[in-house]
Amino acid sequence: MNDLDQLVQAAQADFLQAGAPADLENAKARYLGKAGRVTELLKALGALPPEEKKARGAEINAAKQHVEAALNARRQALADAELASQLKAESLDVTLPGRKRGEGGLHPVSRTMERIEAIFGSMGFDVADGPEIETDWYSFTALNNPENHPARSMQDTFYVDMKDAEGRWLNLRPHTSPMQVRHARAHAAKYASQADMPEIRVIAPGRTYRVDSDATHSPMFHQCEGLWIGENVSFKDLKAVFNDFFRNFFETDDLQLRFRPSFFPFTEPSAEVDIAFSSGPLKGRWLEVAGSGQVHPNVVRNFGLDPERYIGFAFGMGPDRLTMLRYGVNDLRLYFECDLRFLSQFK
Ligand code: PHE
């Protein structure tokens, strides 16, 4: 092996040793740089006699080409390795299961509202909607609850320091009962004579407001008003409606209903409605679920109807409470905290 073959071999080995591009460039300088071994050999050519110069020059150039080839091969190998490790680091396993978008669902109270509407709908009740900012007249006066009457303090109403266009004080409705009057008046106004008027059978679910806040009361809560007015509608119909409703709502016949005498200015007689389950975790406990009563003649008059002819019942129940009972929720505040750990259980 002559000196040039040795040189090429040494260069190849040196280049292979270089583990990074910077090492490789240093190794290159040792052979091809200004003072590199190949460069030195070329410089030495000048000292040779002319007849040797040509052959020696060709040999050195051939060796130089081998050195350059080895250098380029190593450069490419290092670049390939670098790319491969980069690709590996950034690799993406497309076979992994994807991250799904969160799936939304109805709020438990909305579910209850829909359920109430569906069940009463199947019993022939319309669904009515009305304002949450009410006038004093609809919230109280029209409901046989005159100004300055102590019965007004049954509800801790949010009053608004403002009057409507007709000079009536505004409040956040403390119950859905104003909808009895709004709906009945609109219904009666549609018929030229009372003789043509079909019965009023309606529910009015919605938000209501009172100055109240603890585990079982929230300043904003829900109610569902019910009203059935006709020429011969009695308490026995109310009892039948409630019986059907609660059995349907809780999907059980294992349920008792109780009417407890009570007072509301807009009904006479009035009753609180309690239910009790005969089995399950709430077995045997009476739970108040609604207020109800036969609509007071003064209120029927405010409907624009003749109380000598029209009679019926009204009720108001609490969908928040019904939701707690149906799903076993023990703190009402969970409804409003927007905690997905709670809400996603109702998807
Ligand atoms: N409005 C009453 C309340 O909020 C409930 C009720 C409605 C009672 C209709 C009787 C008739 O407590």
JSON list of C-alpha atoms and ligand atoms in Angstrom, two decimals, residues 155 174-177 180 210 223 225 264 266-267 291-293 314-316, ligand 1:
[
{"chain": "A", "resi": 155, "resn": "GLN", "atom": "CA", "xyz": [-92.67, 36.48, 48.66]},
{"chain": "A", "resi": 174, "resn": "PRO", "atom": "CA", "xyz": [-91.64, 36.16, 42.17]},
{"chain": "A", "resi": 175, "resn": "HIS", "atom": "CA", "xyz": [-93.82, 33.40, 40.69]},
{"chain": "A", "resi": 176, "resn": "THR", "atom": "CA", "xyz": [-95.27, 32.33, 37.34]},
{"chain": "A", "resi": 177, "resn": "SER", "atom": "CA", "xyz": [-98.83, 33.10, 38.50]},
{"chain": "A", "resi": 180, "resn": "GLN", "atom": "CA", "xyz": [-102.56, 32.87, 34.63]},
{"chain": "A", "resi": 210, "resn": "ARG", "atom": "CA", "xyz": [-86.90, 35.99, 45.01]},
{"chain": "A", "resi": 223, "resn": "GLN", "atom": "CA", "xyz": [-91.66, 27.44, 38.37]},
{"chain": "A", "resi": 225, "resn": "GLU", "atom": "CA", "xyz": [-97.72, 27.42, 36.48]},
{"chain": "A", "resi": 264, "resn": "PHE", "atom": "CA", "xyz": [-102.84, 31.85, 48.60]},
{"chain": "A", "resi": 266, "resn": "PHE", "atom": "CA", "xyz": [-105.49, 33.97, 44.33]},
{"chain": "A", "resi": 267, "resn": "THR", "atom": "CA", "xyz": [-107.07, 30.61, 45.19]},
{"chain": "A", "resi": 291, "resn": "GLY", "atom": "CA", "xyz": [-99.10, 24.99, 45.60]},
{"chain": "A", "resi": 292, "resn": "SER", "atom": "CA", "xyz": [-102.60, 24.86, 44.19]},
{"chain": "A", "resi": 293, "resn": "GLY", "atom": "CA", "xyz": [-106.20, 25.80, 44.59]},
{"chain": "A", "resi": 314, "resn": "ALA", "atom": "CA", "xyz": [-104.43, 26.71, 39.24]},
{"chain": "A", "resi": 315, "resn": "PHE", "atom": "CA", "xyz": [-101.19, 25.32, 40.51]},
{"chain": "A", "resi": 316, "resn": "GLY", "atom": "CA", "xyz": [-97.53, 26.23, 40.67]},
{"chain": "B", "resi": 1, "resn": "PHE", "atom": "N1", "xyz": [-97.67, 31.14, 43.03]},
{"chain": "B", "resi": 1, "resn": "PHE", "atom": "C1", "xyz": [-97.63, 30.27, 44.18]},
{"chain": "B", "resi": 1, "resn": "PHE", "atom": "C2", "xyz": [-96.22, 30.32, 44.78]},
{"chain": "B", "resi": 1, "resn": "PHE", "atom": "O1", "xyz": [-95.34, 30.81, 44.14]},
{"chain": "B", "resi": 1, "resn": "PHE", "atom": "C3", "xyz": [-97.99, 28.87, 43.83]},
{"chain": "B", "resi": 1, "resn": "PHE", "atom": "C4", "xyz": [-99.42, 28.71, 43.40]},
{"chain": "B", "resi": 1, "resn": "PHE", "atom": "C5", "xyz": [-99.75, 28.82, 42.04]},
{"chain": "B", "resi": 1, "resn": "PHE", "atom": "C6", "xyz": [-100.41, 28.45, 44.32]},
{"chain": "B", "resi": 1, "resn": "PHE", "atom": "C7", "xyz": [-101.06, 28.69, 41.65]},
{"chain": "B", "resi": 1, "resn": "PHE", "atom": "C8", "xyz": [-101.72, 28.30, 43.91]},
{"chain": "B", "resi": 1, "resn": "PHE", "atom": "C9", "xyz": [-102.04, 28.41, 42.60]},
{"chain": "B", "resi": 1, "resn": "PHE", "atom": "O2", "xyz": [-95.98, 29.85, 45.87]}
]
